[in-house]
Short mmCIF file of C-alpha atoms in Angstrom, two decimals:
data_model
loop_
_atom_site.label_atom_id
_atom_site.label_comp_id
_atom_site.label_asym_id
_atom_site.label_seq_id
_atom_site.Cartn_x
_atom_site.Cartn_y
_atom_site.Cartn_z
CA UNK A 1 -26.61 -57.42 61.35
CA UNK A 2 -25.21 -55.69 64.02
CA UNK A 3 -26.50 -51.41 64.89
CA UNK A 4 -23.38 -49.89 64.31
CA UNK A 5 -22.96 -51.16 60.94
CA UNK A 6 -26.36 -50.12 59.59
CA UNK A 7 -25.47 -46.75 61.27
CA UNK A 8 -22.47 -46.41 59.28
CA UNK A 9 -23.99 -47.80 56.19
CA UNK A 10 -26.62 -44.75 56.92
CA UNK A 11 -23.91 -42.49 57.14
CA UNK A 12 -22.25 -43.62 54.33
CA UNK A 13 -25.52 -43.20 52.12
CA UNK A 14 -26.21 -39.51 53.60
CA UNK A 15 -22.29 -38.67 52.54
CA UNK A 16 -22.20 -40.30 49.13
CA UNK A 17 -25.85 -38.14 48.01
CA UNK A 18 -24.13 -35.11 49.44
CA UNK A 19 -21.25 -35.46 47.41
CA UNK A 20 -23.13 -36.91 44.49
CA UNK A 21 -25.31 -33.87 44.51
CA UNK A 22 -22.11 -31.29 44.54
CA UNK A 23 -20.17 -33.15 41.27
CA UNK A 24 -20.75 -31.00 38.88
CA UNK A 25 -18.32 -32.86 35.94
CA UNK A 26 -19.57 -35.86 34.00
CA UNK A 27 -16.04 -37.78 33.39
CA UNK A 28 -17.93 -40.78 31.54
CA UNK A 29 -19.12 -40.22 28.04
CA UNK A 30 -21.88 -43.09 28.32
CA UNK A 31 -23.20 -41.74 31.54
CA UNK A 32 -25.50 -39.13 29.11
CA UNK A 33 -26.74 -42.03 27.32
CA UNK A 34 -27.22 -44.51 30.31
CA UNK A 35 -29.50 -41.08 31.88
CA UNK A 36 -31.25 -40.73 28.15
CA UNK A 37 -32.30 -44.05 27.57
CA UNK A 38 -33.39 -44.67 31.08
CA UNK A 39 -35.58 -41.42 30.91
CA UNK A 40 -36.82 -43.02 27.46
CA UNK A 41 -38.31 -46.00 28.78
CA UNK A 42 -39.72 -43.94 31.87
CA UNK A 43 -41.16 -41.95 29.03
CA UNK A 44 -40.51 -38.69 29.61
CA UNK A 45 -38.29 -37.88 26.91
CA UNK A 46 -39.19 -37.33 23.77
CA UNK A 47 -36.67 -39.30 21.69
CA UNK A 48 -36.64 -42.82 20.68
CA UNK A 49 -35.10 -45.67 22.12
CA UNK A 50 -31.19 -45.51 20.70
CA UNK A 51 -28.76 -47.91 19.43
CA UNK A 52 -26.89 -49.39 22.94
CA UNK A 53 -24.96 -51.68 24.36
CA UNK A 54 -27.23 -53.02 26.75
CA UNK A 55 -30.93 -51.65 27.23
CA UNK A 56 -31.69 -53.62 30.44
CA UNK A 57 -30.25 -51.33 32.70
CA UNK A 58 -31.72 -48.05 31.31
CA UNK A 59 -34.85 -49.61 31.74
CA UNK A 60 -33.89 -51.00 34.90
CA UNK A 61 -33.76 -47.19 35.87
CA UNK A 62 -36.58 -46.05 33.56
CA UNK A 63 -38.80 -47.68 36.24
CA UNK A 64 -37.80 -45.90 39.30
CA UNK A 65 -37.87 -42.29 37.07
CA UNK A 66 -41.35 -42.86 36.49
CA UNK A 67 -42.19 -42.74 40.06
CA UNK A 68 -38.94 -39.77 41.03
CA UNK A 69 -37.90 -38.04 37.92
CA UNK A 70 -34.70 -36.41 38.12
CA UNK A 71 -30.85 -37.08 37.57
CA UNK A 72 -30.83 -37.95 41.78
CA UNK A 73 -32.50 -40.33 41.26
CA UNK A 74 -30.31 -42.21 38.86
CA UNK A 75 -27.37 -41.40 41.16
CA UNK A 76 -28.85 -42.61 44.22
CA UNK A 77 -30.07 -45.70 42.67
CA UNK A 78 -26.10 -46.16 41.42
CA UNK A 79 -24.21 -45.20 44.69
CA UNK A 80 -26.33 -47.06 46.60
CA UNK A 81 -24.79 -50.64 44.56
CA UNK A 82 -21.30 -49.09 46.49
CA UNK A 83 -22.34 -49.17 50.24
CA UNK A 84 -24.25 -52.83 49.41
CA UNK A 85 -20.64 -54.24 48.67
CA UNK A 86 -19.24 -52.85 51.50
CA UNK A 87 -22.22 -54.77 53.53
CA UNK A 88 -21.49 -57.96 51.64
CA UNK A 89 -17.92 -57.30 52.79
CA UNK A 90 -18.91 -56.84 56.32
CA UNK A 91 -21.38 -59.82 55.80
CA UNK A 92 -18.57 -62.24 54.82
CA UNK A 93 -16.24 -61.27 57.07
CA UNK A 94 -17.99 -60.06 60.65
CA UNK A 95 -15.53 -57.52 60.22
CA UNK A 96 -16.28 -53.31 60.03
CA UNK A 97 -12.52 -52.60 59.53
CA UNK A 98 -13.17 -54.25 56.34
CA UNK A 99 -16.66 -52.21 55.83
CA UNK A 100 -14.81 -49.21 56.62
CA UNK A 101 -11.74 -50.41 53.75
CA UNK A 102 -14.10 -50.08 51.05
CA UNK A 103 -16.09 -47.58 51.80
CA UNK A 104 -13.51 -45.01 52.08
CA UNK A 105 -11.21 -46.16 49.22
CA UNK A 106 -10.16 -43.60 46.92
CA UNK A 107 -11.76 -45.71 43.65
CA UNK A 108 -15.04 -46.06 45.83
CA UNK A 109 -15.39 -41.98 46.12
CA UNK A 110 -14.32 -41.97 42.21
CA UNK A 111 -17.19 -43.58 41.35
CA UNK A 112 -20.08 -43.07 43.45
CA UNK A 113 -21.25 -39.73 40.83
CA UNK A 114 -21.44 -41.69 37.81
CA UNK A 115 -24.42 -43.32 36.24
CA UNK A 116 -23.28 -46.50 34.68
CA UNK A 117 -23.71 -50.38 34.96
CA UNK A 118 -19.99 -51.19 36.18
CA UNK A 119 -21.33 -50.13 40.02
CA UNK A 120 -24.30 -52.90 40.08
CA UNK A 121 -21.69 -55.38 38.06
CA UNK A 122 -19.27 -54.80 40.77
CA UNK A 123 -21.85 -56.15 43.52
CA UNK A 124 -22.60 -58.83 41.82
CA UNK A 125 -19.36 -60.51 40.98
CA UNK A 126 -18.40 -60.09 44.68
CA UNK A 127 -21.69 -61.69 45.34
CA UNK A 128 -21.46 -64.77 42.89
CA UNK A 129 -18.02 -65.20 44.42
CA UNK A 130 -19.22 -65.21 47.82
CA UNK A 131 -22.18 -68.02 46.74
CA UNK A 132 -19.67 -70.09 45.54
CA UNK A 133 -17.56 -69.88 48.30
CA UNK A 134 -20.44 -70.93 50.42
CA UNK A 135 -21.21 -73.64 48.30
CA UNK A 136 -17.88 -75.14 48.34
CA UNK A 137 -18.17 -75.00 52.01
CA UNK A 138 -21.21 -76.15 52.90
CA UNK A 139 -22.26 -77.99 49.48
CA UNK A 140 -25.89 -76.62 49.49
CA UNK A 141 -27.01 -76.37 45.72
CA UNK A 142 -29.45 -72.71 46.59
CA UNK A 143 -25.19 -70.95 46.73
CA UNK A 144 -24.60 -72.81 43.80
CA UNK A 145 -27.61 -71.91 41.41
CA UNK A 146 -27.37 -68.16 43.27
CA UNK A 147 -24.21 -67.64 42.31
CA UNK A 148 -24.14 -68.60 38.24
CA UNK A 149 -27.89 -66.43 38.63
CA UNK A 150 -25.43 -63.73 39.45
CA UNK A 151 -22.92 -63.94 37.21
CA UNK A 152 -25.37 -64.43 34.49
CA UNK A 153 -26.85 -60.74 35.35
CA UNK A 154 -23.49 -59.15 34.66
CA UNK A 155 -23.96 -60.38 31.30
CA UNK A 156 -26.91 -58.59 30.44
CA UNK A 157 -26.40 -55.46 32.41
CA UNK A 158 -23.12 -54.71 30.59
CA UNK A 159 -21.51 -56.32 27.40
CA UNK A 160 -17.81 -56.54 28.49
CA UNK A 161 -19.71 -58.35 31.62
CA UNK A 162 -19.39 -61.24 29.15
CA UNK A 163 -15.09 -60.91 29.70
CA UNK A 164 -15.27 -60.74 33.11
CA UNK A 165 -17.96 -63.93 33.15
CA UNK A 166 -15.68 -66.19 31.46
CA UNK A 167 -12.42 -65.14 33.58
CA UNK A 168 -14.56 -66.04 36.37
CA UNK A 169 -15.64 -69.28 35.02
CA UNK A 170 -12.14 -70.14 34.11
CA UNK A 171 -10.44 -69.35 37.50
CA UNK A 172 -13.08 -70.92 39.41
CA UNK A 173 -13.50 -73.83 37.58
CA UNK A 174 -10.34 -74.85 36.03
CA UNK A 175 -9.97 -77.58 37.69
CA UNK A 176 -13.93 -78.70 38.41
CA UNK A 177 -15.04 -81.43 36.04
CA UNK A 178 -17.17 -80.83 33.23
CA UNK A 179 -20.59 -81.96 34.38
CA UNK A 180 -20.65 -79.35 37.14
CA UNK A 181 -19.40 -76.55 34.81
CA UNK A 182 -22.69 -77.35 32.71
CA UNK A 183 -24.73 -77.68 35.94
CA UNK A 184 -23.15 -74.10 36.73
CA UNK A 185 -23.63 -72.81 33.04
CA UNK A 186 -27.66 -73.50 32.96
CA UNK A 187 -28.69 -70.82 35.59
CA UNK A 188 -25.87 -68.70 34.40
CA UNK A 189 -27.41 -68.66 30.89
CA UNK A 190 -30.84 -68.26 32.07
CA UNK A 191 -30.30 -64.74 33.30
CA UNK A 192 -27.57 -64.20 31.06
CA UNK A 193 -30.05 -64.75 27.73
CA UNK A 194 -32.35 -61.67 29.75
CA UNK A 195 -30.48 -59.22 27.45
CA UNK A 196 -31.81 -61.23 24.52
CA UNK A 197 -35.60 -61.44 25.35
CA UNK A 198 -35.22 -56.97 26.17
CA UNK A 199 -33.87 -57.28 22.50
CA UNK A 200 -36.88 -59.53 21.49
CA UNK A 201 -39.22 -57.37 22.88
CA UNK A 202 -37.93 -53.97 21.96
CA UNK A 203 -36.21 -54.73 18.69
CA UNK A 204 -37.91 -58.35 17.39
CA UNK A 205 -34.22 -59.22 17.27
CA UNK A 206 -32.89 -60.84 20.43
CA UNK A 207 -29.21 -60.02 18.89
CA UNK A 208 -29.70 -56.41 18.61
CA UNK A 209 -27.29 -55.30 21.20
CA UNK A 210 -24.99 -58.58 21.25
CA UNK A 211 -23.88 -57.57 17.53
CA UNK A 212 -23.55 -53.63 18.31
CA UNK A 213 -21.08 -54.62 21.28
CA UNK A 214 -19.23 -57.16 19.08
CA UNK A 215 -18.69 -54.49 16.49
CA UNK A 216 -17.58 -51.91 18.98
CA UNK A 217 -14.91 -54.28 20.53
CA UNK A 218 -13.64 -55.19 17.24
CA UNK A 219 -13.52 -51.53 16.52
CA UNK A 220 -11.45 -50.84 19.55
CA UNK A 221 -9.17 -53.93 19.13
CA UNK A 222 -8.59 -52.91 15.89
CA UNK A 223 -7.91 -49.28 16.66
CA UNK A 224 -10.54 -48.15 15.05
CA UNK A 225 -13.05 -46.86 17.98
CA UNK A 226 -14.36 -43.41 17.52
CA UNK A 227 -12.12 -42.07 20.19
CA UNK A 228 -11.28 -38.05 20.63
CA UNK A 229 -7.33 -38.09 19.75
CA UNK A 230 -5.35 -37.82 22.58
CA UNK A 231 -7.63 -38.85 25.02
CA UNK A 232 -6.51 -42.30 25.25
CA UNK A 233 -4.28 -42.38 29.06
CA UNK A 234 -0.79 -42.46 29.76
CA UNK A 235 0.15 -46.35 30.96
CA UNK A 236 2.28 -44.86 33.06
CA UNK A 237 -0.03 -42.72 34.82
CA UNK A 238 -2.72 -45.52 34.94
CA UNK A 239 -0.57 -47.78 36.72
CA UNK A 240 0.43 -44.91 39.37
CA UNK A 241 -3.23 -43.93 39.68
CA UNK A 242 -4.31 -47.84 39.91
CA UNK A 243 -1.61 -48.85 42.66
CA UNK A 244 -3.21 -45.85 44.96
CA UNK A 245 -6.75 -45.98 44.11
CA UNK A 246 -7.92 -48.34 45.05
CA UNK A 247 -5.43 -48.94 48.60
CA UNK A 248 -2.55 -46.90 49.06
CA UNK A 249 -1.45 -49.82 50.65
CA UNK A 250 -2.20 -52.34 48.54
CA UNK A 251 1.12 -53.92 48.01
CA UNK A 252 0.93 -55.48 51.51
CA UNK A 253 -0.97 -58.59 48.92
CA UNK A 254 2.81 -59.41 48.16
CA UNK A 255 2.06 -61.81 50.99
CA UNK A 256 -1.00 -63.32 49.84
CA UNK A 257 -1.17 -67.02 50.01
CA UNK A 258 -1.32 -67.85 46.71
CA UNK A 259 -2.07 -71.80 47.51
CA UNK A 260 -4.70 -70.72 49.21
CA UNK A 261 -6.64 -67.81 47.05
CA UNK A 262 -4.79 -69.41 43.57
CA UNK A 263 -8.68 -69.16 42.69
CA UNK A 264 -8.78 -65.63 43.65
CA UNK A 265 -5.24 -64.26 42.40
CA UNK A 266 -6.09 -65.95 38.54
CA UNK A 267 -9.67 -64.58 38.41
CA UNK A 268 -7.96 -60.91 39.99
CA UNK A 269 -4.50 -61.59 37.60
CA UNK A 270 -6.57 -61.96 34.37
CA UNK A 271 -9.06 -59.54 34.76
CA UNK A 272 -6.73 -56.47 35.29
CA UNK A 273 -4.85 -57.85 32.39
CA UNK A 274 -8.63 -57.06 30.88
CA UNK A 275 -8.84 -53.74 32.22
CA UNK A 276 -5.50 -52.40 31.11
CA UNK A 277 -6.05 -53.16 27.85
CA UNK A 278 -9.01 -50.37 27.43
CA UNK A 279 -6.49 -48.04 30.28
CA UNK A 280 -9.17 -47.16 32.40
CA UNK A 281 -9.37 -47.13 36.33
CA UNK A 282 -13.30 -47.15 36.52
CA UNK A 283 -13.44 -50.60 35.81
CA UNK A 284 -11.75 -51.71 38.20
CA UNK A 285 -14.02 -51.01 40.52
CA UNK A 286 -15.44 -54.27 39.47
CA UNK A 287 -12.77 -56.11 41.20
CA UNK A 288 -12.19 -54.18 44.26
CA UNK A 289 -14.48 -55.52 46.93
CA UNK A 290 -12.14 -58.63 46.11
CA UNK A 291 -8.87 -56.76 46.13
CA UNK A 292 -10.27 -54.92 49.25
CA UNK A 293 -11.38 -58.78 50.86
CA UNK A 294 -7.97 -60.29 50.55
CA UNK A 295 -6.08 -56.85 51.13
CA UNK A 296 -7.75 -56.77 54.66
CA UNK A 297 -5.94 -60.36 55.54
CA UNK A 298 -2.77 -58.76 55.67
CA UNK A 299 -3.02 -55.04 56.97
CA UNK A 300 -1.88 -54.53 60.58
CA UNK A 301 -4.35 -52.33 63.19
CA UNK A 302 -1.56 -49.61 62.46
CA UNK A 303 -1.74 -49.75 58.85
CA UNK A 304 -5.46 -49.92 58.65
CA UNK A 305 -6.10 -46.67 60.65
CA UNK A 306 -3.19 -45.06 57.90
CA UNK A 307 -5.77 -46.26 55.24
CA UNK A 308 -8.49 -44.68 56.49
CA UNK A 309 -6.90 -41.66 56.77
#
């Protein structure tokens, strides 16, 4: 990797802690009880592990509090997930303009203060596409295995992870026969069942946390969700704030080749589909290092610098 890069990804990292450290607002109700349950398994609170979603992250977390307690520490080890995609994006395409697309996207500088699983799920769906891109290149099994390991992790870092897994699946492998969807499917399930053995462990039921985040979505489907009224968001405003977000300029994929990235536009088409249905922008940061890859085909020198600024 070239010096400049790793100079801007130092930069980058130096900004993001500056302006992690000066948010003062917690937008995200479940950031409180992503930072409680990982300072429970660090053991230095003195509650008991809670009912959640997902317990692998908190205790993903709980580790590095034991060595540096404090809420930093948790951000850092967040924002940090941000400035790897824009590497990976660098990485895949040799190219900083696309480093710098990323990094200074509105939705990128949205994010970076909160403490929640979507920022490590967004690295790794970027990277399991990447693997398999490389695999249907170069046919080398390693991509392959690397890149259902991958997906498999977004499974038991966040529930919904499970959603985005099988729009990935489906767009990817429509049109793959079935032997090498199971050959994809074994790795994928061996580090997507790591949510069940933290269950195991924790709970002596592997699924604790599988039937709390079926009940939730059912609850939210059905209207139901414990939700303060009138907090749910305009559509309108969504779809303003989501067309600017994450590129102001964004529409310039009216010209994406769609025989060429029909892969990419289905998985993309069906998983904002996803998002809109819960109407909120944070999640699709999941899905921008992709939006941000194919975006970057199609932007002029011109309209690059306008992004930037």
């Amino acid at each position: 990797m070239k010096r400049p890069i790793l100079v801007y990804s130092l930069i980058f990292l130096v900004v993001l802690s500056i302006f992690s450290l000066l948010s003062t607002k917690v937008l995200f109700t479940d950031v409180p009880q992503y930072a409680n349950t990982a300072k429970e398994f660090a053991g230095i609170s003195a509650s008991k592990v809670r009912n959640f979603s997902s317990f692998f992250y908190p205790l993903f977390l709980g580790q590095f509090l034991k060595i540096a307690p404090g809420l930093f520490t948790l951000q850092l080890l967040n924002f940090i997930w941000l400035i790897f995609d824009a590497l990976l994006l660098y990485h895949i395409t040799k190219r900083r303009e696309v480093f710098f697309l990323f990094a200074l996207s509105p939705l990128t500088w949205y994010m970076a203060p909160w403490i929640n699983p979507i920022l490590p799920v967004s690295f790794l769906v970027l990277l399991s596409y990447h693997l398999l891109k490389q695999y249907n290149l170069t046919k080398n099994t390693p991509y392959f295995i690397g890149s259902a390991l991958s997906l498999g992790l977004i499974s038991s870092l966040w529930w919904p992870g499970n959603y985005v897994a099988v729009i990935f699946i489906f767009a990817f492998f429509y049109n793959k026969k079935l032997l090498e969807i199971i050959f994809y499917l074994i790795p994928f399930l061996a580090t997507a069942s790591i949510r069940f053995l933290i269950d195991w462990y924790y709970f002596s039921m592997p699924f604790f946390t599988t039937i709390r985040g079926i009940g939730s979505n059912i609850l939210f489907f059905l209207d139901k969700a414990d939700i303060i009224p009138g907090s749910k968001p305009n559509t309108f405003l969504v779809i303003i704030s989501l067309l600017l977000i994450i590129s102001p300029l964004i529409f310039r994929l009216h010209k994406l080749n769609f025989r060429k990235y029909r892969h990419e536009a289905i998985f993309l088409g069906l998983a904002t589909i996803l998002f809109f249905l819960n109407l909120d922008l944070r999640y699709f940061i999941i899905i921008s290092p992709l939006f941000i890859l194919l975006l970057s085909n199609y932007l002029s020198k011109l309209e690059l610098k306008l992004h930037y600024i």
